Short mmCIF file of C-alpha atoms and ligand atoms in Angstrom, two decimals:
data_model
loop_
_atom_site.label_atom_id
_atom_site.label_comp_id
_atom_site.label_asym_id
_atom_site.label_seq_id
_atom_site.Cartn_x
_atom_site.Cartn_y
_atom_site.Cartn_z
CA UNK A 3 19.46 -10.29 13.68
CA UNK A 4 16.20 -10.40 15.55
CA UNK A 5 13.64 -8.03 14.11
CA UNK A 6 10.26 -7.11 15.60
CA UNK A 7 8.15 -5.77 12.73
CA UNK A 8 5.25 -3.67 14.06
CA UNK A 9 2.43 -2.83 11.69
CA UNK A 10 -1.29 -2.06 11.61
CA UNK A 11 -2.03 -4.37 8.65
CA UNK A 12 -0.48 -7.39 6.94
CA UNK A 13 -1.72 -9.41 3.98
CA UNK A 14 -3.32 -12.01 4.01
CA UNK A 15 -4.60 -11.31 7.54
CA UNK A 16 -5.92 -7.81 7.03
CA UNK A 17 -5.43 -5.29 4.24
CA UNK A 18 -6.58 -1.83 3.25
CA UNK A 19 -3.65 -0.91 0.98
CA UNK A 20 0.01 -1.27 0.13
CA UNK A 21 1.22 -1.28 3.77
CA UNK A 22 -0.39 -4.72 4.10
CA UNK A 23 1.42 -5.99 1.00
CA UNK A 24 4.76 -4.75 2.33
CA UNK A 25 4.15 -6.12 5.86
CA UNK A 26 3.08 -9.39 4.29
CA UNK A 27 6.25 -9.84 2.26
CA UNK A 28 9.27 -7.91 3.58
CA UNK A 29 9.50 -9.97 6.82
CA UNK A 30 9.71 -13.18 4.79
CA UNK A 31 12.44 -11.68 2.60
CA UNK A 32 14.38 -10.70 5.75
CA UNK A 33 14.00 -14.22 7.03
CA UNK A 34 15.38 -15.57 3.76
CA UNK A 35 18.50 -13.51 4.52
CA UNK A 36 18.91 -15.47 7.75
CA UNK A 37 17.24 -13.15 10.24
CA UNK A 38 14.63 -13.95 12.85
CA UNK A 39 11.51 -11.88 12.36
CA UNK A 40 8.24 -11.54 14.26
CA UNK A 41 5.33 -9.51 12.94
CA UNK A 42 3.28 -7.79 15.64
CA UNK A 43 -0.22 -6.61 14.80
CA UNK A 44 -3.46 -5.74 16.62
CA UNK A 45 -5.87 -8.66 16.95
CA UNK A 46 -8.75 -7.12 14.99
CA UNK A 47 -11.91 -9.23 14.86
CA UNK A 48 -11.29 -10.10 11.19
CA UNK A 49 -7.81 -11.34 12.07
CA UNK A 50 -9.00 -13.44 15.01
CA UNK A 51 -11.59 -15.02 12.69
CA UNK A 52 -8.84 -15.90 10.20
CA UNK A 53 -6.58 -17.50 12.81
CA UNK A 54 -9.33 -19.22 14.82
CA UNK A 55 -8.55 -22.66 13.40
CA UNK A 56 -4.76 -22.24 13.65
CA UNK A 57 -4.58 -22.74 17.43
CA UNK A 58 -2.88 -19.47 18.36
CA UNK A 59 -0.77 -19.82 21.49
CA UNK A 60 -1.01 -17.44 24.44
CA UNK A 61 2.52 -16.17 25.08
CA UNK A 62 2.14 -13.15 27.34
CA UNK A 63 -0.17 -10.82 29.17
CA UNK A 64 0.63 -7.10 29.39
CA UNK A 65 -1.10 -4.60 31.67
CA UNK A 66 -1.37 -1.32 29.82
CA UNK A 67 -2.85 2.10 30.53
CA UNK A 68 -5.32 3.67 28.11
CA UNK A 69 -7.44 6.81 28.47
CA UNK A 70 -8.57 6.71 32.05
CA UNK A 71 -8.69 2.90 32.16
CA UNK A 72 -6.43 -0.10 32.16
CA UNK A 73 -6.43 -2.92 29.68
CA UNK A 74 -5.15 -6.44 29.74
CA UNK A 75 -3.45 -7.19 26.47
CA UNK A 76 -3.06 -10.86 25.62
CA UNK A 77 -0.32 -11.65 23.16
CA UNK A 78 -1.09 -14.60 20.91
CA UNK A 79 1.40 -16.32 18.67
CA UNK A 80 0.41 -17.80 15.32
CA UNK A 81 2.99 -20.14 13.84
CA UNK A 82 4.83 -19.25 10.64
CA UNK A 83 3.60 -22.34 8.88
CA UNK A 84 -0.05 -21.36 9.40
CA UNK A 85 0.33 -18.63 6.79
CA UNK A 86 3.10 -19.72 4.42
CA UNK A 87 2.91 -16.53 2.36
CA UNK A 88 3.78 -14.54 5.51
CA UNK A 89 6.42 -17.07 6.43
CA UNK A 90 7.26 -15.78 9.94
CA UNK A 91 5.54 -16.06 13.35
CA UNK A 92 2.81 -13.51 13.98
CA UNK A 93 2.16 -11.94 17.36
CA UNK A 94 -1.35 -10.61 17.84
CA UNK A 95 -2.10 -8.04 20.51
CA UNK A 96 -5.56 -8.90 21.75
CA UNK A 97 -7.37 -6.08 23.55
CA UNK A 98 -11.06 -6.77 22.84
CA UNK A 99 -12.24 -3.33 24.04
CA UNK A 100 -10.10 -1.69 21.32
CA UNK A 101 -9.85 -4.17 18.46
CA UNK A 102 -12.72 -6.63 18.56
CA UNK A 103 -14.82 -4.64 16.09
CA UNK A 104 -16.24 -5.38 12.66
CA UNK A 105 -14.65 -4.43 9.36
CA UNK A 106 -11.78 -2.11 8.66
CA UNK A 107 -8.83 -1.49 11.03
CA UNK A 108 -9.34 2.26 10.92
CA UNK A 109 -12.94 2.95 9.94
CA UNK A 110 -16.31 2.30 11.48
CA UNK A 111 -19.03 0.92 9.25
CA UNK A 112 -20.28 4.40 8.34
CA UNK A 113 -16.87 5.12 6.76
CA UNK A 114 -15.65 7.55 9.43
CA UNK A 115 -12.55 7.01 11.59
CA UNK A 116 -13.12 5.03 14.79
CA UNK A 117 -13.61 7.70 17.46
CA UNK A 118 -10.78 6.30 19.54
CA UNK A 119 -8.11 5.59 16.88
CA UNK A 120 -5.60 7.70 18.77
CA UNK A 121 -6.03 5.65 21.93
CA UNK A 122 -6.18 2.34 20.02
CA UNK A 123 -2.83 2.72 18.29
CA UNK A 124 -1.11 4.48 21.19
CA UNK A 125 -2.03 1.58 23.46
CA UNK A 126 -0.90 -0.92 20.81
CA UNK A 127 2.42 0.99 20.61
CA UNK A 128 2.83 0.85 24.40
CA UNK A 129 2.45 -2.93 24.27
CA UNK A 130 4.98 -3.21 21.42
CA UNK A 131 7.48 -1.15 23.43
CA UNK A 132 7.02 -3.37 26.53
CA UNK A 133 7.57 -6.50 24.48
CA UNK A 134 10.58 -4.96 22.74
CA UNK A 135 12.15 -4.27 26.15
CA UNK A 136 11.67 -7.88 27.17
CA UNK A 137 9.52 -6.98 30.16
CA UNK A 138 6.57 -9.29 29.58
CA UNK A 139 8.13 -12.71 29.93
CA UNK A 140 8.56 -13.48 26.24
CA UNK A 141 11.94 -15.08 25.79
CA UNK A 142 12.78 -13.36 22.54
CA UNK A 143 14.18 -9.88 22.55
CA UNK A 144 14.66 -8.02 19.30
CA UNK A 145 17.84 -6.26 18.19
CA UNK A 146 15.74 -3.99 16.00
CA UNK A 147 12.17 -2.74 16.17
CA UNK A 148 10.89 -1.78 12.74
CA UNK A 149 7.79 0.44 12.94
CA UNK A 150 5.55 1.60 10.11
CA UNK A 151 3.52 4.80 9.69
CA UNK A 152 1.84 6.83 12.44
CA UNK A 153 0.03 3.87 14.00
CA UNK A 154 3.32 2.57 15.42
CA UNK A 155 5.21 5.89 15.57
CA UNK A 156 4.87 6.21 19.35
CA UNK A 157 6.95 3.05 19.87
CA UNK A 158 10.02 5.06 18.85
CA UNK A 159 9.45 7.80 21.42
CA UNK A 160 8.80 5.28 24.20
CA UNK A 161 11.92 3.28 23.39
CA UNK A 162 14.04 6.45 23.20
CA UNK A 163 13.55 6.79 26.97
CA UNK A 164 15.00 3.36 27.71
CA UNK A 165 18.52 2.17 28.51
CA UNK A 166 19.83 -0.92 26.67
CA UNK A 167 17.10 -0.78 24.12
CA UNK A 168 16.81 -2.24 20.64
CA UNK A 169 17.64 -0.04 17.66
CA UNK A 170 14.60 1.60 16.07
CA UNK A 171 13.75 2.05 12.39
CA UNK A 172 10.62 3.90 11.25
CA UNK A 173 9.28 3.53 7.72
CA UNK A 174 7.13 6.26 6.20
CA UNK A 175 4.62 4.73 3.82
CA UNK A 176 2.61 7.91 3.51
CA UNK A 177 3.18 11.39 4.96
CA UNK A 178 -0.45 12.32 4.33
CA UNK A 179 -1.59 10.59 7.51
CA UNK A 180 0.06 12.34 10.48
CA UNK A 181 -1.83 10.69 13.33
CA UNK A 182 -2.49 14.09 14.96
CA UNK A 183 -4.58 14.16 18.13
CA UNK A 184 -5.35 16.73 20.83
CA UNK A 185 -2.94 17.31 23.68
CA UNK A 186 -5.62 15.89 25.99
CA UNK A 187 -5.07 12.43 24.50
CA UNK A 188 -1.39 12.63 25.38
CA UNK A 189 -2.32 13.62 28.93
CA UNK A 190 -4.99 10.94 29.35
CA UNK A 191 -2.60 8.26 28.16
CA UNK A 192 -0.24 9.37 30.94
CA UNK A 193 2.69 9.56 28.56
CA UNK A 194 5.93 11.08 29.90
CA UNK A 195 5.87 14.88 29.66
CA UNK A 196 9.55 14.81 28.78
CA UNK A 197 8.39 13.90 25.26
CA UNK A 198 6.13 16.96 25.00
CA UNK A 199 8.07 19.75 23.29
CA UNK A 200 8.63 21.12 19.82
CA UNK A 201 11.53 18.75 19.22
CA UNK A 202 9.41 15.90 20.54
CA UNK A 203 5.90 14.65 19.83
CA UNK A 204 4.26 18.08 20.05
CA UNK A 205 3.22 19.49 16.66
CA UNK A 206 1.57 22.92 16.69
CA UNK A 207 -0.14 22.13 19.98
CA UNK A 208 -1.17 18.65 18.87
CA UNK A 209 0.13 15.20 19.70
CA UNK A 210 1.56 13.76 16.46
CA UNK A 211 2.35 10.07 16.35
CA UNK A 212 3.97 10.44 12.93
CA UNK A 213 6.33 13.03 14.38
CA UNK A 214 7.13 10.63 17.19
CA UNK A 215 8.60 8.30 14.56
CA UNK A 216 10.29 11.08 12.61
CA UNK A 217 12.04 12.50 15.67
CA UNK A 218 12.84 9.50 17.80
CA UNK A 219 13.61 6.60 15.45
CA UNK A 220 17.32 5.91 15.07
CA UNK A 221 16.77 5.74 11.32
CA UNK A 222 13.90 6.68 9.03
CA UNK A 223 13.27 4.98 5.76
CA UNK A 224 10.67 5.64 3.14
CA UNK A 225 9.47 3.49 0.30
CA UNK A 226 11.24 5.00 -2.71
CA UNK A 227 14.36 7.11 -3.31
CA UNK A 228 12.37 9.86 -5.07
CA UNK A 229 9.83 10.14 -2.23
CA UNK A 230 12.76 10.41 0.21
CA UNK A 231 13.75 13.59 -1.66
CA UNK A 232 10.21 14.87 -2.17
CA UNK A 233 9.35 14.79 1.53
CA UNK A 234 12.13 17.26 2.24
CA UNK A 235 10.05 19.80 0.28
CA UNK A 236 7.08 21.59 1.79
CA UNK A 237 4.72 20.47 -1.02
CA UNK A 238 4.98 16.87 0.20
CA UNK A 239 5.82 17.15 3.89
CA UNK A 240 2.77 18.77 5.55
CA UNK A 241 4.94 20.87 7.84
CA UNK A 242 7.50 18.18 8.68
CA UNK A 243 10.03 19.26 5.99
CA UNK A 244 12.36 20.90 8.54
CA UNK A 245 12.76 17.71 10.56
CA UNK A 246 13.15 15.61 7.44
CA UNK A 247 15.74 17.92 5.89
CA UNK A 248 17.76 17.77 9.07
CA UNK A 249 17.58 13.99 9.34
CA UNK A 250 18.32 13.61 5.66
CA UNK A 251 21.45 15.77 5.96
CA UNK A 252 22.68 13.51 8.74
CA UNK A 253 22.14 10.47 6.49
CA UNK A 254 19.26 9.27 8.68
CA UNK A 255 16.56 9.28 5.98
CA UNK A 256 16.91 6.55 3.38
CA UNK A 257 14.67 5.70 0.40
CA UNK A 258 14.29 1.97 -0.33
CA UNK A 259 11.97 0.92 -3.13
CA UNK A 260 9.32 -1.65 -2.17
CA UNK A 261 9.54 -5.07 -3.70
CA UNK A 262 6.74 -7.40 -4.72
CA UNK A 263 5.91 -10.85 -3.45
CA UNK A 264 6.40 -13.16 -6.41
CA UNK A 265 4.35 -15.88 -4.75
CA UNK A 266 1.34 -13.58 -4.66
CA UNK A 267 1.73 -11.16 -7.58
CA UNK A 268 3.03 -13.35 -10.35
CA UNK A 269 0.94 -14.27 -13.42
CA UNK A 270 2.67 -17.63 -13.57
CA UNK A 271 1.26 -18.82 -10.23
CA UNK A 272 -1.61 -16.39 -9.54
CA UNK A 273 -4.59 -18.43 -8.37
CA UNK A 274 -7.02 -15.57 -8.78
CA UNK A 275 -6.64 -15.50 -12.55
CA UNK A 276 -8.19 -18.03 -14.91
CA UNK A 277 -5.32 -18.26 -17.39
CA UNK A 278 -1.80 -18.16 -16.05
CA UNK A 279 1.14 -17.04 -18.16
CA UNK A 280 4.73 -15.93 -18.11
CA UNK A 281 6.93 -13.75 -20.24
CA UNK A 282 8.02 -16.77 -22.27
CA UNK A 283 4.85 -18.81 -22.16
CA UNK A 284 1.33 -18.10 -23.34
CA UNK A 285 1.44 -14.41 -22.63
CA UNK A 286 -0.50 -13.01 -25.58
CA UNK A 287 -3.27 -15.58 -25.70
CA UNK A 288 -3.66 -15.89 -21.91
CA UNK A 289 -3.96 -12.15 -21.53
CA UNK A 290 -6.68 -12.10 -24.15
CA UNK A 291 -8.60 -14.90 -22.41
CA UNK A 292 -8.24 -13.11 -19.08
CA UNK A 293 -9.54 -9.97 -20.75
CA UNK A 294 -12.61 -11.83 -22.01
CA UNK A 295 -13.27 -13.18 -18.51
CA UNK A 296 -12.88 -9.74 -17.00
CA UNK A 297 -15.30 -8.22 -19.49
CA UNK A 298 -17.84 -10.96 -18.83
CA UNK A 299 -17.58 -10.50 -15.07
CA UNK A 300 -17.87 -6.75 -15.23
CA UNK A 301 -20.82 -6.77 -17.58
CA UNK A 302 -22.62 -8.97 -15.04
CA UNK A 303 -21.52 -6.82 -12.09
CA UNK A 304 -22.79 -3.73 -13.92
CA UNK A 305 -26.05 -5.41 -15.02
CA UNK A 306 -25.48 -4.94 -18.76
CA UNK A 307 -28.20 -6.94 -20.46
CA UNK A 308 -27.24 -10.12 -22.29
CA UNK A 309 -28.23 -8.93 -25.76
CA UNK A 310 -26.03 -5.86 -25.43
CA UNK A 311 -23.20 -8.04 -24.23
CA UNK A 312 -23.34 -10.45 -27.15
CA UNK A 313 -23.81 -7.63 -29.68
CA UNK A 314 -20.70 -5.83 -28.37
CA UNK A 315 -18.41 -8.49 -26.99
CA UNK A 316 -16.10 -8.94 -29.99
CA UNK A 317 -15.64 -5.21 -30.26
CA UNK A 318 -14.85 -4.93 -26.51
CA UNK A 319 -12.27 -7.64 -26.83
CA UNK A 320 -10.44 -5.82 -29.60
CA UNK A 321 -10.72 -2.31 -28.14
CA UNK A 322 -8.02 -1.13 -25.72
CA UNK A 323 -9.03 -1.69 -22.11
CA UNK A 324 -7.69 0.51 -19.30
CA UNK A 325 -7.79 -0.70 -15.68
CA UNK A 326 -7.68 1.17 -12.39
CA UNK A 327 -7.52 -0.41 -8.91
CA UNK A 328 -7.04 1.67 -5.82
CA UNK A 329 -8.26 3.81 -3.00
CA UNK A 330 -10.58 6.49 -4.38
CA UNK A 331 -8.88 9.50 -2.82
CA UNK A 332 -7.31 12.73 -4.03
CA UNK A 333 -3.80 11.21 -3.73
CA UNK A 334 -4.58 8.74 -6.50
CA UNK A 335 -5.63 11.41 -9.04
CA UNK A 336 -9.10 9.93 -9.51
CA UNK A 337 -10.41 13.41 -10.30
CA UNK A 338 -7.81 13.74 -13.07
CA UNK A 339 -9.25 10.63 -14.71
CA UNK A 340 -12.82 11.83 -14.19
CA UNK A 341 -12.01 15.15 -15.84
CA UNK A 342 -10.38 13.45 -18.81
CA UNK A 343 -13.05 10.80 -19.35
CA UNK A 344 -15.49 12.81 -21.53
CA UNK A 345 -12.72 13.64 -24.03
CA UNK A 346 -11.33 10.13 -23.98
CA UNK A 347 -14.77 8.63 -24.62
CA UNK A 348 -15.32 11.05 -27.47
CA UNK A 349 -11.97 10.80 -29.21
CA UNK A 350 -10.90 7.19 -28.64
CA UNK A 351 -12.40 3.71 -28.75
CA UNK A 352 -10.94 2.80 -25.34
CA UNK A 353 -12.95 1.19 -22.53
CA UNK A 354 -12.38 1.48 -18.78
CA UNK A 355 -12.68 -0.70 -15.68
CA UNK A 356 -12.50 0.80 -12.19
CA UNK A 357 -12.15 -1.10 -8.90
CA UNK A 358 -11.99 0.98 -5.77
CA UNK A 359 -13.54 2.47 -2.71
CA UNK A 360 -12.99 5.63 -0.74
CA UNK A 361 -14.48 9.09 -0.90
CA UNK A 362 -18.23 9.03 -1.58
CA UNK A 363 -18.00 11.76 -4.24
CA UNK A 364 -15.59 9.70 -6.38
CA UNK A 365 -17.56 6.49 -5.83
CA UNK A 366 -20.77 8.18 -6.98
CA UNK A 367 -19.16 9.87 -10.00
CA UNK A 368 -17.68 6.60 -11.22
CA UNK A 369 -21.01 4.82 -10.78
CA UNK A 370 -22.72 7.63 -12.69
CA UNK A 371 -20.29 7.23 -15.56
CA UNK A 372 -20.82 3.47 -15.73
CA UNK A 373 -24.57 3.97 -15.76
CA UNK A 374 -24.31 6.54 -18.56
CA UNK A 375 -21.86 4.49 -20.62
CA UNK A 376 -22.72 0.86 -19.88
CA UNK A 377 -20.85 -0.26 -23.00
CA UNK A 378 -17.60 1.54 -22.21
CA UNK A 379 -17.11 2.02 -18.48
CA UNK A 380 -17.54 -0.60 -15.77
CA UNK A 381 -17.10 -0.03 -12.08
CA UNK A 382 -16.90 -2.09 -8.93
CA UNK A 383 -17.15 -0.04 -5.76
CA UNK A 384 -15.71 -2.01 -2.87
CA UNK A 385 -12.66 -4.00 -1.99
CA UNK A 386 -11.93 -7.20 -3.89
CA UNK A 387 -8.53 -8.82 -3.87
CA UNK A 388 -9.64 -11.17 -6.65
CA UNK A 389 -10.77 -8.36 -8.97
CA UNK A 390 -7.50 -6.54 -8.25
CA UNK A 391 -5.57 -9.51 -9.64
CA UNK A 392 -7.97 -10.03 -12.53
CA UNK A 393 -7.69 -6.41 -13.66
CA UNK A 394 -3.89 -6.66 -13.65
CA UNK A 395 -4.07 -9.77 -15.81
CA UNK A 396 -6.93 -8.80 -18.12
CA UNK A 397 -6.57 -5.07 -18.82
CA UNK A 398 -4.30 -3.85 -21.62
CA UNK A 399 -3.01 -0.86 -19.68
CA UNK A 400 -3.12 0.31 -16.08
CA UNK A 401 -3.90 3.86 -14.91
CA UNK A 402 -1.99 5.40 -12.02
CA UNK A 403 -2.19 9.17 -12.28
CA UNK A 404 -1.35 9.72 -8.60
CA UNK A 405 -0.64 13.26 -7.42
CA UNK A 406 1.95 11.79 -5.07
CA UNK A 407 2.87 8.17 -4.55
CA UNK A 408 5.38 7.16 -1.87
CA UNK A 409 6.04 3.92 -3.75
CA UNK A 410 2.92 2.47 -5.32
CA UNK A 411 2.62 -1.24 -5.85
CA UNK A 412 0.06 -1.48 -8.62
CA UNK A 413 2.45 -0.10 -11.23
CA UNK A 414 4.93 -2.82 -10.19
CA UNK A 415 2.20 -5.46 -10.47
CA UNK A 416 1.21 -4.02 -13.87
CA UNK A 417 4.76 -4.37 -15.13
CA UNK A 418 4.90 -7.96 -13.90
CA UNK A 419 1.58 -8.78 -15.60
CA UNK A 420 2.43 -7.27 -19.00
CA UNK A 421 -0.06 -4.44 -18.51
CA UNK A 422 1.97 -1.28 -19.17
CA UNK A 423 1.20 1.43 -16.61
CA UNK A 424 0.42 5.08 -17.33
CA UNK A 425 1.79 7.08 -14.41
CA UNK A 426 2.42 10.59 -13.18
CA UNK A 427 6.11 11.33 -12.54
CA UNK A 428 6.25 11.23 -8.78
CA UNK A 429 7.65 9.11 -5.92
CA UNK A 430 7.97 5.42 -6.61
CA UNK A 431 6.19 5.79 -9.94
CA UNK A 432 9.12 7.89 -11.19
CA UNK A 433 11.55 5.29 -9.83
CA UNK A 434 9.96 2.25 -11.44
CA UNK A 435 8.42 3.11 -14.82
CA UNK A 436 10.67 3.88 -17.79
CA UNK A 437 8.85 6.18 -20.24
CA UNK A 438 8.20 5.03 -23.80
CA UNK A 439 10.16 7.81 -25.49
CA UNK A 440 11.49 6.99 -28.94
CA UNK A 441 14.99 6.76 -27.51
CA UNK A 442 13.99 4.35 -24.72
CA UNK A 443 11.97 2.30 -27.18
CA UNK A 444 14.93 2.10 -29.55
CA UNK A 445 17.20 1.04 -26.67
CA UNK A 446 14.74 -1.62 -25.46
CA UNK A 447 14.33 0.11 -22.11
CA UNK A 448 10.78 1.47 -22.16
CA UNK A 449 8.18 -0.10 -19.85
CA UNK A 450 5.27 2.35 -19.64
CA UNK A 451 3.95 5.89 -20.12
CA UNK A 452 4.85 8.86 -17.95
CA UNK A 453 3.34 12.33 -17.74
CA UNK A 454 4.73 15.23 -15.80
CA UNK A 455 1.82 17.13 -14.27
CA UNK A 456 -1.20 15.63 -12.51
CA UNK A 457 -3.61 17.42 -14.83
CA UNK A 458 -6.22 16.12 -17.25
CA UNK A 459 -4.52 17.49 -20.37
CA UNK A 460 -1.18 15.81 -19.53
CA UNK A 461 -2.90 12.56 -18.62
CA UNK A 462 -4.90 12.60 -21.87
CA UNK A 463 -1.72 13.10 -23.89
CA UNK A 464 -0.15 10.09 -22.20
CA UNK A 465 -3.23 8.00 -22.92
CA UNK A 466 -3.09 9.03 -26.57
CA UNK A 467 0.57 8.03 -26.89
CA UNK A 468 -0.21 4.71 -25.20
CA UNK A 469 -3.04 4.12 -27.68
CA UNK A 470 -0.80 4.97 -30.64
CA UNK A 471 1.70 2.36 -29.49
CA UNK A 472 -0.99 -0.17 -28.63
CA UNK A 473 -1.95 -0.12 -32.31
CA UNK A 474 1.56 -1.26 -33.27
CA UNK A 475 1.32 -4.82 -32.08
CA UNK A 476 4.99 -5.79 -32.32
CA UNK A 477 6.30 -2.73 -30.54
CA UNK A 478 3.56 -3.16 -27.93
CA UNK A 479 4.52 -6.73 -27.24
CA UNK A 480 8.13 -5.70 -26.81
CA UNK A 481 7.08 -3.06 -24.30
CA UNK A 482 5.08 -5.65 -22.35
CA UNK A 483 7.96 -8.07 -22.41
CA UNK A 484 10.54 -5.59 -21.12
CA UNK A 485 8.18 -4.64 -18.29
CA UNK A 486 7.69 -8.28 -17.35
CA UNK A 487 11.44 -8.83 -17.28
CA UNK A 488 12.04 -6.08 -14.71
CA UNK A 489 12.99 -7.43 -11.35
CA UNK A 490 11.26 -6.03 -8.28
CA UNK A 491 11.73 -8.98 -6.00
CA UNK A 492 12.32 -8.16 -2.34
CA UNK A 493 15.83 -9.56 -2.04
CA UNK A 494 17.68 -6.42 -3.01
CA UNK A 495 15.47 -4.12 -0.91
CA UNK A 496 15.59 -6.48 2.08
CA UNK A 497 19.38 -6.31 1.91
CA UNK A 498 19.17 -2.52 2.05
CA UNK A 499 16.91 -2.72 5.12
CA UNK A 500 19.44 -4.99 6.78
CA UNK A 501 22.15 -2.40 6.26
CA UNK A 502 19.90 0.19 7.89
CA UNK A 503 19.24 -2.17 10.82
CA UNK A 504 22.99 -2.58 11.19
CA UNK A 505 23.73 1.13 10.84
CA UNK A 506 25.74 0.61 7.65
CA UNK A 507 23.38 2.29 5.25
CA UNK A 508 25.55 4.89 3.55
P1 ADP B 613 -1.83 2.52 -1.31
O1 ADP B 613 -1.10 1.76 -0.30
O2 ADP B 613 -1.55 3.99 -1.29
O3 ADP B 613 -3.29 2.26 -1.31
P2 ADP B 613 -0.37 0.88 -3.25
O4 ADP B 613 -0.32 0.94 -4.75
O5 ADP B 613 0.92 0.85 -2.56
O6 ADP B 613 -1.29 2.08 -2.77
O7 ADP B 613 -1.11 -0.45 -2.80
C1 ADP B 613 -2.48 -0.65 -2.91
C2 ADP B 613 -2.78 -2.12 -2.71
O8 ADP B 613 -4.13 -2.25 -2.33
C3 ADP B 613 -2.62 -2.93 -3.96
O9 ADP B 613 -2.33 -4.28 -3.63
C4 ADP B 613 -4.00 -2.81 -4.59
O10 ADP B 613 -4.27 -3.84 -5.50
C5 ADP B 613 -4.86 -2.90 -3.36
N1 ADP B 613 -6.18 -2.26 -3.48
C6 ADP B 613 -6.51 -0.96 -3.23
N2 ADP B 613 -7.83 -0.77 -3.37
C7 ADP B 613 -8.36 -1.96 -3.72
C8 ADP B 613 -9.68 -2.43 -4.01
N3 ADP B 613 -10.72 -1.62 -3.97
N4 ADP B 613 -9.84 -3.74 -4.30
C9 ADP B 613 -8.78 -4.56 -4.35
N5 ADP B 613 -7.51 -4.20 -4.10
C10 ADP B 613 -7.30 -2.91 -3.79
C1 GLC B 614 1.32 3.77 1.16
C2 GLC B 614 1.57 4.55 -0.11
C3 GLC B 614 1.97 3.69 -1.29
C4 GLC B 614 2.98 2.62 -0.87
C5 GLC B 614 2.41 1.81 0.29
C6 GLC B 614 3.36 0.72 0.75
O1 GLC B 614 0.02 3.39 1.34
O2 GLC B 614 0.48 5.37 -0.46
O3 GLC B 614 2.55 4.50 -2.31
O4 GLC B 614 3.23 1.75 -1.96
O5 GLC B 614 2.19 2.66 1.37
O6 GLC B 614 4.62 1.19 1.10
#
């Protein structure tokens, strides 16, 4: 099959979160199953910088209407071999007025949304739809257009109006971002009014690009079986539960767990970590050396003075170390950790490393904690791919107390790196971590620690049971080993996507 994979981020070209990891690895897995895949992505400035020396080829020019003006979109092709970890050709939609900007795909430098995000991604979606219909002179027409999250939701509505069109599949990575804009944006974009009604893109008087995917895609998928059920409930669906229940009853909503790219997130080949290891080879000693490196790096990053470091280092190395990497937002339960920290500092000898960026309040609170407890809590505010890998390899346990988590990738990485995760029972966390109950431990099934309410008391209890097990070295090593032996490679999930593409999902 020919698959056009439309996304707003893809690792290693541009990444703000898990969508980039998925877009950077699922297409390659589909290709391995003998399909032709093209990734299509906006040509942000950061992406153009990355491909500048790869001689991108101009393959098409599309005239496209924005808000009260017209743009010329140049489509550039970057060869598959230029980015082996992506493994498929990349098509970049170059509209300098919309995408040639510094930094993040969604945020201006002051941390607020770009003022014209609605126009930016609607225009990108118009270009994707034109290409998908084969109207721009590119001699490659997809059988399936796979869109992801609200940024590409509009593609589905536009294609629904066409005859002889490719099949459309829309993946929900996160319902929390609806891509809602005023009706005036819809009007200014001169979109067909036949789409504007309550069973169309209109959502309580607003133009919702998420809804455009939910209503008009031939099939909807989401990134774990549990999240597929959760989003049919009002607690998780932000008003879209009715549509999702209906589509689910028809068999049109399918949960497929994300996989991980074992060329990128694999302690055996990970180039970001100083000491590589595998489940059979060097695991215990390499993890300890990686932990030492992590502690050294973080004491420098947090300006702990050298005398303090040498006086405490041996103790740090022996004490349990918890890691956290992620967006600092309510979804991730950062406040749950913050609330539990005083008790955990008082009643345990555990230390903590945080890597993240997001809401200012959480960033400041974490920095405050590290300044108050420079011998127990270390924080890096910002985005660092390298530190993300190093925390997975060097921490003893990984914290993921998310309130909701469509799939979550860090718990999968933690399992692969022998760093048992502590997770709230929701979404993909519930589908991938097997709790260390005595029964599961006895049956050699347990892989991590699960709590059942995103509240500080429940989280603290889980941390205490993790610490109790951490003290029993042999049982702990067995837990690590079983986690590392779990298979989350993309093959199985890619096969499920193929069935959805072919309409044979049930
Ligand atoms: P989400 O997509 O909701 O942010 P996921 O767990 O699916 O959550 O994926 C997050 C991805 O982004 C992981 O690869 C994680 O390591 C990475 N990540 C998030 N924040 C940071 C950060 N501040 N520094 C480095 N990597 C980060
Ligand atoms: C979203 C979700 C996360 C998921 C990722 C990739 O950002 O928050 O749970 O793993 O998308 O699908």
